[in-house]
Amino acid sequence: MLYPSDLSASRLLHEQAKRSLPGGNTRTTVYMKPYPLYAARGQGCRVWDLDGDERIDCINNFTSQIHGYAHPVINEAVRRQLELGTCFGLPTESEVELAEMLVQRVASVQTVRFTNSGTEAVMMAMKAARAFTGRPKIAKVEGAYHGSYDYAEVSLDPNPGNWGNGAPASIAYAQGTPSGVTDDIVVLPFNNPEAARELIRAHRGQLAAVLVDPMPNRAGLVPATKSYIQALREATREIDALLIFDEVISFRLGHAGAQPLWDVEADLTTFGKVIGGGFPVGAVGGRRDVMDVFDPSNGKPALPHGGTFSANPISMRAGIAALRLLDAQAFARLDEIGERVRAGFNASFERHGVKGKAVGAGSLLKVHFTAREVIDYRSAFPLPDEAGMLGQFNLALLNRGVLSASYGLMALSTPMTDADILQILQAADDAIAHVAGLH
Ligand code: PMP
């Protein structure tokens, strides 16, 4: 059934949802006008909605579902744990096993602490940096998303009217954010090593850490240059601040995540999404001396941290199974299909004379309807007609059987076959031709 339709079961359910959920919605990120498609079930890389319509899923729950849906190996691991109990007021073997996997994979990670989400992981990393250094401020990149902790949200969606002419302004995201929050966040421009270095030095003695995602999705999903990451690494060392790598998304770029791809070792790393195999998860890991702020073995730690469901064995077992499946061969395949999809999209833009491009790396891509070079949040910021074309493209893609996130993000998954990739490329080519016809 074409979207939107008055006959859709999703439309009916959305009407019902409005009575018990604000705007009928629980996650702002999945809100869609006039109504969202409700998922009925998923299998492999496909999702079926309430009307029984089948689509290839390139949202993959905003990148968590690297193995798609109902993977038999992950399901079996979870089923076994279900029989043994879902969570306890006691630690389990599973958290030790998943922690060891992360320590083995990521050179800069010596010890690990689990949380229930990426938001909590970033929050705990920021708090750990403050506890370790005794300093109040954190620097983050303009436009970069790091979850819904109010400090992490600063300058997430500034616009040309408020982002400032010199150094990026520190802008609250949610209404009601206390001014102390914006005062303690230093906003860095992305991919500008000189400016970032200068700002970091200017906050010497005050800055606890620099938080960076090396390929920030909301800031355009263009990879950071190596010189930018190097500047952050050097400047943080120079002023004894910590470098926090947010790998909640970028850990899906390789067996050891993003750090080897940028030749860098962070002091703290945050994880989420794929390390939970489709269940709620987050983790912060890093240098043993820094992570010791969590250590309760000598009385009250510098940074106490609990969480009723932290390290619950269902998430841990699913995560262990998911990571085992992510071997060198899986990453080679994800890289290869990612390249094929980006190249195919770019060829379609050219074929249909539409100014646009697909950027990203590995299994992640994002579509920009612009001829500008995209290097950071400001160059990625869409003009009204560009935003309009992206909306038309997404809708056209959805009606050709492919789901993508509303702001252009797409994530590929291991169950995708060559035939699935061809189907995605064909749908995108048709969708780009459709957008070209409208303009
Ligand atoms: N950091 C990054 C880079 C993210 O993309 C996200 C979520 N998309 C988060 C943190 C927050 O993770 P969660 O949604 O699990 O709270």
mmCIF file with all atom_site columns, C-alpha atoms in Angstrom, residues 227-364:
data_model
loop_
_atom_site.group_PDB
_atom_site.id
_atom_site.type_symbol
_atom_site.label_atom_id
_atom_site.label_alt_id
_atom_site.label_comp_id
_atom_site.label_asym_id
_atom_site.label_entity_id
_atom_site.label_seq_id
_atom_site.pdbx_PDB_ins_code
_atom_site.Cartn_x
_atom_site.Cartn_y
_atom_site.Cartn_z
_atom_site.occupancy
_atom_site.B_iso_or_equiv
_atom_site.pdbx_formal_charge
_atom_site.auth_seq_id
_atom_site.auth_comp_id
_atom_site.auth_asym_id
_atom_site.auth_atom_id
_atom_site.pdbx_PDB_model_num
ATOM 1   C CA . SER A 1 227 ? 44.725 15.865  11.017  1.00 0.00 ? 227 SER A CA 1
ATOM 2   C CA . TYR A 1 228 ? 41.607 16.954  12.924  1.00 0.00 ? 228 TYR A CA 1
ATOM 3   C CA . ILE A 1 229 ? 41.626 13.899  15.184  1.00 0.00 ? 229 ILE A CA 1
ATOM 4   C CA . GLN A 1 230 ? 45.375 14.281  15.629  1.00 0.00 ? 230 GLN A CA 1
ATOM 5   C CA . ALA A 1 231 ? 44.901 17.923  16.655  1.00 0.00 ? 231 ALA A CA 1
ATOM 6   C CA . LEU A 1 232 ? 42.327 16.884  19.280  1.00 0.00 ? 232 LEU A CA 1
ATOM 7   C CA . ARG A 1 233 ? 44.641 14.153  20.565  1.00 0.00 ? 233 ARG A CA 1
ATOM 8   C CA . GLU A 1 234 ? 47.661 16.452  20.802  1.00 0.00 ? 234 GLU A CA 1
ATOM 9   C CA . ALA A 1 235 ? 45.820 19.419  22.289  1.00 0.00 ? 235 ALA A CA 1
ATOM 10  C CA . THR A 1 236 ? 44.107 17.323  24.966  1.00 0.00 ? 236 THR A CA 1
ATOM 11  C CA . ARG A 1 237 ? 47.468 15.773  25.951  1.00 0.00 ? 237 ARG A CA 1
ATOM 12  C CA . GLU A 1 238 ? 49.033 19.219  26.052  1.00 0.00 ? 238 GLU A CA 1
ATOM 13  C CA . ILE A 1 239 ? 46.517 20.502  28.614  1.00 0.00 ? 239 ILE A CA 1
ATOM 14  C CA . ASP A 1 240 ? 46.062 17.186  30.504  1.00 0.00 ? 240 ASP A CA 1
ATOM 15  C CA . ALA A 1 241 ? 42.463 16.781  29.387  1.00 0.00 ? 241 ALA A CA 1
ATOM 16  C CA . LEU A 1 242 ? 40.985 13.481  28.231  1.00 0.00 ? 242 LEU A CA 1
ATOM 17  C CA . LEU A 1 243 ? 39.954 12.487  24.710  1.00 0.00 ? 243 LEU A CA 1
ATOM 18  C CA . ILE A 1 244 ? 36.619 10.649  24.638  1.00 0.00 ? 244 ILE A CA 1
ATOM 19  C CA . PHE A 1 245 ? 35.750 8.781   21.437  1.00 0.00 ? 245 PHE A CA 1
ATOM 20  C CA . ASP A 1 246 ? 32.017 8.247   21.047  1.00 0.00 ? 246 ASP A CA 1
ATOM 21  C CA . GLU A 1 247 ? 31.833 4.959   19.158  1.00 0.00 ? 247 GLU A CA 1
ATOM 22  C CA . VAL A 1 248 ? 28.154 4.269   19.798  1.00 0.00 ? 248 VAL A CA 1
ATOM 23  C CA . ILE A 1 249 ? 27.731 4.257   16.003  1.00 0.00 ? 249 ILE A CA 1
ATOM 24  C CA . SER A 1 250 ? 31.301 4.155   14.688  1.00 0.00 ? 250 SER A CA 1
ATOM 25  C CA . PHE A 1 251 ? 32.176 0.872   16.414  1.00 0.00 ? 251 PHE A CA 1
ATOM 26  C CA . ARG A 1 252 ? 30.409 -0.772  13.462  1.00 0.00 ? 252 ARG A CA 1
ATOM 27  C CA . LEU A 1 253 ? 33.198 0.483   11.161  1.00 0.00 ? 253 LEU A CA 1
ATOM 28  C CA . GLY A 1 254 ? 35.642 -2.280  12.015  1.00 0.00 ? 254 GLY A CA 1
ATOM 29  C CA . HIS A 1 255 ? 36.714 -5.167  14.224  1.00 0.00 ? 255 HIS A CA 1
ATOM 30  C CA . ALA A 1 256 ? 38.381 -2.745  16.660  1.00 0.00 ? 256 ALA A CA 1
ATOM 31  C CA . GLY A 1 257 ? 35.982 0.091   15.916  1.00 0.00 ? 257 GLY A CA 1
ATOM 32  C CA . ALA A 1 258 ? 37.065 3.467   14.584  1.00 0.00 ? 258 ALA A CA 1
ATOM 33  C CA . GLN A 1 259 ? 40.291 4.228   16.450  1.00 0.00 ? 259 GLN A CA 1
ATOM 34  C CA . PRO A 1 260 ? 42.682 2.184   14.258  1.00 0.00 ? 260 PRO A CA 1
ATOM 35  C CA . LEU A 1 261 ? 41.124 3.806   11.173  1.00 0.00 ? 261 LEU A CA 1
ATOM 36  C CA . TRP A 1 262 ? 42.167 7.208   12.498  1.00 0.00 ? 262 TRP A CA 1
ATOM 37  C CA . ASP A 1 263 ? 45.455 5.986   14.054  1.00 0.00 ? 263 ASP A CA 1
ATOM 38  C CA . VAL A 1 264 ? 44.430 7.215   17.461  1.00 0.00 ? 264 VAL A CA 1
ATOM 39  C CA . GLU A 1 265 ? 44.013 5.921   20.988  1.00 0.00 ? 265 GLU A CA 1
ATOM 40  C CA . ALA A 1 266 ? 41.372 7.661   23.070  1.00 0.00 ? 266 ALA A CA 1
ATOM 41  C CA . ASP A 1 267 ? 41.437 7.856   26.863  1.00 0.00 ? 267 ASP A CA 1
ATOM 42  C CA . LEU A 1 268 ? 37.784 6.826   27.128  1.00 0.00 ? 268 LEU A CA 1
ATOM 43  C CA . THR A 1 269 ? 35.500 5.212   24.552  1.00 0.00 ? 269 THR A CA 1
ATOM 44  C CA . THR A 1 270 ? 31.732 4.958   24.614  1.00 0.00 ? 270 THR A CA 1
ATOM 45  C CA . PHE A 1 271 ? 29.845 2.067   23.035  1.00 0.00 ? 271 PHE A CA 1
ATOM 46  C CA . GLY A 1 272 ? 26.218 1.127   22.421  1.00 0.00 ? 272 GLY A CA 1
ATOM 47  C CA . LYS A 1 273 ? 23.973 -0.211  19.646  1.00 0.00 ? 273 LYS A CA 1
ATOM 48  C CA . VAL A 1 274 ? 25.764 -3.194  18.003  1.00 0.00 ? 274 VAL A CA 1
ATOM 49  C CA . ILE A 1 275 ? 27.395 -4.392  21.236  1.00 0.00 ? 275 ILE A CA 1
ATOM 50  C CA . GLY A 1 276 ? 23.929 -5.300  22.555  1.00 0.00 ? 276 GLY A CA 1
ATOM 51  C CA . GLY A 1 277 ? 22.905 -7.507  19.631  1.00 0.00 ? 277 GLY A CA 1
ATOM 52  C CA . GLY A 1 278 ? 19.533 -5.723  19.401  1.00 0.00 ? 278 GLY A CA 1
ATOM 53  C CA . PHE A 1 279 ? 18.940 -5.246  23.128  1.00 0.00 ? 279 PHE A CA 1
ATOM 54  C CA . PRO A 1 280 ? 19.353 -2.078  25.225  1.00 0.00 ? 280 PRO A CA 1
ATOM 55  C CA . VAL A 1 281 ? 23.002 -1.459  25.990  1.00 0.00 ? 281 VAL A CA 1
ATOM 56  C CA . GLY A 1 282 ? 25.818 0.996   26.438  1.00 0.00 ? 282 GLY A CA 1
ATOM 57  C CA . ALA A 1 283 ? 29.356 0.870   27.775  1.00 0.00 ? 283 ALA A CA 1
ATOM 58  C CA . VAL A 1 284 ? 32.218 3.143   28.661  1.00 0.00 ? 284 VAL A CA 1
ATOM 59  C CA . GLY A 1 285 ? 35.742 1.822   28.623  1.00 0.00 ? 285 GLY A CA 1
ATOM 60  C CA . GLY A 1 286 ? 39.274 3.128   28.600  1.00 0.00 ? 286 GLY A CA 1
ATOM 61  C CA . ARG A 1 287 ? 42.462 3.736   30.512  1.00 0.00 ? 287 ARG A CA 1
ATOM 62  C CA . ARG A 1 288 ? 42.572 1.789   33.744  1.00 0.00 ? 288 ARG A CA 1
ATOM 63  C CA . ASP A 1 289 ? 43.663 4.791   35.833  1.00 0.00 ? 289 ASP A CA 1
ATOM 64  C CA . VAL A 1 290 ? 40.729 6.868   34.540  1.00 0.00 ? 290 VAL A CA 1
ATOM 65  C CA . MET A 1 291 ? 38.208 4.031   34.792  1.00 0.00 ? 291 MET A CA 1
ATOM 66  C CA . ASP A 1 292 ? 39.280 3.525   38.406  1.00 0.00 ? 292 ASP A CA 1
ATOM 67  C CA . VAL A 1 293 ? 36.974 6.446   39.303  1.00 0.00 ? 293 VAL A CA 1
ATOM 68  C CA . PHE A 1 294 ? 34.259 3.733   39.239  1.00 0.00 ? 294 PHE A CA 1
ATOM 69  C CA . ASP A 1 295 ? 36.193 1.302   41.463  1.00 0.00 ? 295 ASP A CA 1
ATOM 70  C CA . PRO A 1 296 ? 34.298 0.695   44.728  1.00 0.00 ? 296 PRO A CA 1
ATOM 71  C CA . SER A 1 297 ? 36.906 -1.588  46.285  1.00 0.00 ? 297 SER A CA 1
ATOM 72  C CA . ASN A 1 298 ? 38.313 1.141   48.549  1.00 0.00 ? 298 ASN A CA 1
ATOM 73  C CA . GLY A 1 299 ? 35.039 2.561   49.810  1.00 0.00 ? 299 GLY A CA 1
ATOM 74  C CA . LYS A 1 300 ? 32.802 5.071   48.038  1.00 0.00 ? 300 LYS A CA 1
ATOM 75  C CA . PRO A 1 301 ? 34.226 5.543   44.540  1.00 0.00 ? 301 PRO A CA 1
ATOM 76  C CA . ALA A 1 302 ? 34.955 8.964   43.043  1.00 0.00 ? 302 ALA A CA 1
ATOM 77  C CA . LEU A 1 303 ? 32.076 8.203   40.656  1.00 0.00 ? 303 LEU A CA 1
ATOM 78  C CA . PRO A 1 304 ? 29.409 5.838   41.974  1.00 0.00 ? 304 PRO A CA 1
ATOM 79  C CA . HIS A 1 305 ? 27.301 4.224   39.236  1.00 0.00 ? 305 HIS A CA 1
ATOM 80  C CA . GLY A 1 306 ? 24.501 1.677   39.380  1.00 0.00 ? 306 GLY A CA 1
ATOM 81  C CA . GLY A 1 307 ? 21.592 0.984   37.058  1.00 0.00 ? 307 GLY A CA 1
ATOM 82  C CA . THR A 1 308 ? 18.917 -1.650  37.701  1.00 0.00 ? 308 THR A CA 1
ATOM 83  C CA . PHE A 1 309 ? 19.417 -3.214  34.269  1.00 0.00 ? 309 PHE A CA 1
ATOM 84  C CA . SER A 1 310 ? 23.091 -2.365  33.687  1.00 0.00 ? 310 SER A CA 1
ATOM 85  C CA . ALA A 1 311 ? 24.935 -5.454  32.360  1.00 0.00 ? 311 ALA A CA 1
ATOM 86  C CA . ASN A 1 312 ? 21.728 -7.516  32.371  1.00 0.00 ? 312 ASN A CA 1
ATOM 87  C CA . PRO A 1 313 ? 22.577 -10.948 30.977  1.00 0.00 ? 313 PRO A CA 1
ATOM 88  C CA . ILE A 1 314 ? 20.058 -10.798 28.121  1.00 0.00 ? 314 ILE A CA 1
ATOM 89  C CA . SER A 1 315 ? 21.784 -7.750  26.584  1.00 0.00 ? 315 SER A CA 1
ATOM 90  C CA . MET A 1 316 ? 25.203 -9.214  27.414  1.00 0.00 ? 316 MET A CA 1
ATOM 91  C CA . ARG A 1 317 ? 24.486 -12.625 25.828  1.00 0.00 ? 317 ARG A CA 1
ATOM 92  C CA . ALA A 1 318 ? 22.948 -11.032 22.726  1.00 0.00 ? 318 ALA A CA 1
ATOM 93  C CA . GLY A 1 319 ? 25.950 -8.699  22.479  1.00 0.00 ? 319 GLY A CA 1
ATOM 94  C CA . ILE A 1 320 ? 28.474 -11.528 22.804  1.00 0.00 ? 320 ILE A CA 1
ATOM 95  C CA . ALA A 1 321 ? 26.700 -13.460 20.032  1.00 0.00 ? 321 ALA A CA 1
ATOM 96  C CA . ALA A 1 322 ? 26.504 -10.349 17.818  1.00 0.00 ? 322 ALA A CA 1
ATOM 97  C CA . LEU A 1 323 ? 30.190 -9.500  18.250  1.00 0.00 ? 323 LEU A CA 1
ATOM 98  C CA . ARG A 1 324 ? 31.264 -13.104 17.550  1.00 0.00 ? 324 ARG A CA 1
ATOM 99  C CA . LEU A 1 325 ? 29.444 -12.841 14.237  1.00 0.00 ? 325 LEU A CA 1
ATOM 100 C CA . LEU A 1 326 ? 31.340 -9.623  13.464  1.00 0.00 ? 326 LEU A CA 1
ATOM 101 C CA . ASP A 1 327 ? 34.586 -11.186 12.269  1.00 0.00 ? 327 ASP A CA 1
ATOM 102 C CA . ALA A 1 328 ? 37.024 -9.907  9.631   1.00 0.00 ? 328 ALA A CA 1
ATOM 103 C CA . GLN A 1 329 ? 34.928 -11.462 6.861   1.00 0.00 ? 329 GLN A CA 1
ATOM 104 C CA . ALA A 1 330 ? 31.761 -9.712  8.052   1.00 0.00 ? 330 ALA A CA 1
ATOM 105 C CA . PHE A 1 331 ? 33.502 -6.317  8.091   1.00 0.00 ? 331 PHE A CA 1
ATOM 106 C CA . ALA A 1 332 ? 35.028 -6.898  4.640   1.00 0.00 ? 332 ALA A CA 1
ATOM 107 C CA . ARG A 1 333 ? 31.549 -7.641  3.307   1.00 0.00 ? 333 ARG A CA 1
ATOM 108 C CA . LEU A 1 334 ? 29.979 -4.608  5.046   1.00 0.00 ? 334 LEU A CA 1
ATOM 109 C CA . ASP A 1 335 ? 32.732 -2.342  3.659   1.00 0.00 ? 335 ASP A CA 1
ATOM 110 C CA . GLU A 1 336 ? 32.254 -3.773  0.197   1.00 0.00 ? 336 GLU A CA 1
ATOM 111 C CA . ILE A 1 337 ? 28.468 -3.362  0.061   1.00 0.00 ? 337 ILE A CA 1
ATOM 112 C CA . GLY A 1 338 ? 28.777 0.111   1.612   1.00 0.00 ? 338 GLY A CA 1
ATOM 113 C CA . GLU A 1 339 ? 31.143 1.189   -1.178  1.00 0.00 ? 339 GLU A CA 1
ATOM 114 C CA . ARG A 1 340 ? 28.844 -0.332  -3.776  1.00 0.00 ? 340 ARG A CA 1
ATOM 115 C CA . VAL A 1 341 ? 25.788 1.502   -2.437  1.00 0.00 ? 341 VAL A CA 1
ATOM 116 C CA . ARG A 1 342 ? 27.545 4.880   -2.103  1.00 0.00 ? 342 ARG A CA 1
ATOM 117 C CA . ALA A 1 343 ? 29.008 4.560   -5.622  1.00 0.00 ? 343 ALA A CA 1
ATOM 118 C CA . GLY A 1 344 ? 25.634 3.456   -7.027  1.00 0.00 ? 344 GLY A CA 1
ATOM 119 C CA . PHE A 1 345 ? 23.790 6.373   -5.442  1.00 0.00 ? 345 PHE A CA 1
ATOM 120 C CA . ASN A 1 346 ? 26.414 8.825   -6.722  1.00 0.00 ? 346 ASN A CA 1
ATOM 121 C CA . ALA A 1 347 ? 26.121 7.372   -10.230 1.00 0.00 ? 347 ALA A CA 1
ATOM 122 C CA . SER A 1 348 ? 22.326 7.828   -10.046 1.00 0.00 ? 348 SER A CA 1
ATOM 123 C CA . PHE A 1 349 ? 22.721 11.474  -8.969  1.00 0.00 ? 349 PHE A CA 1
ATOM 124 C CA . GLU A 1 350 ? 24.918 12.051  -11.997 1.00 0.00 ? 350 GLU A CA 1
ATOM 125 C CA . ARG A 1 351 ? 22.713 10.083  -14.404 1.00 0.00 ? 351 ARG A CA 1
ATOM 126 C CA . HIS A 1 352 ? 19.626 12.108  -13.461 1.00 0.00 ? 352 HIS A CA 1
ATOM 127 C CA . GLY A 1 353 ? 21.411 15.463  -13.240 1.00 0.00 ? 353 GLY A CA 1
ATOM 128 C CA . VAL A 1 354 ? 20.529 15.923  -9.582  1.00 0.00 ? 354 VAL A CA 1
ATOM 129 C CA . LYS A 1 355 ? 22.976 17.808  -7.354  1.00 0.00 ? 355 LYS A CA 1
ATOM 130 C CA . GLY A 1 356 ? 23.546 15.332  -4.574  1.00 0.00 ? 356 GLY A CA 1
ATOM 131 C CA . LYS A 1 357 ? 25.917 12.833  -3.040  1.00 0.00 ? 357 LYS A CA 1
ATOM 132 C CA . ALA A 1 358 ? 26.177 9.879   -0.730  1.00 0.00 ? 358 ALA A CA 1
ATOM 133 C CA . VAL A 1 359 ? 28.866 10.206  1.947   1.00 0.00 ? 359 VAL A CA 1
ATOM 134 C CA . GLY A 1 360 ? 29.987 7.985   4.823   1.00 0.00 ? 360 GLY A CA 1
ATOM 135 C CA . ALA A 1 361 ? 32.235 4.960   5.315   1.00 0.00 ? 361 ALA A CA 1
ATOM 136 C CA . GLY A 1 362 ? 31.879 1.226   5.852   1.00 0.00 ? 362 GLY A CA 1
ATOM 137 C CA . SER A 1 363 ? 28.253 0.194   6.263   1.00 0.00 ? 363 SER A CA 1
ATOM 138 C CA . LEU A 1 364 ? 27.053 3.764   6.888   1.00 0.00 ? 364 LEU A CA 1
#
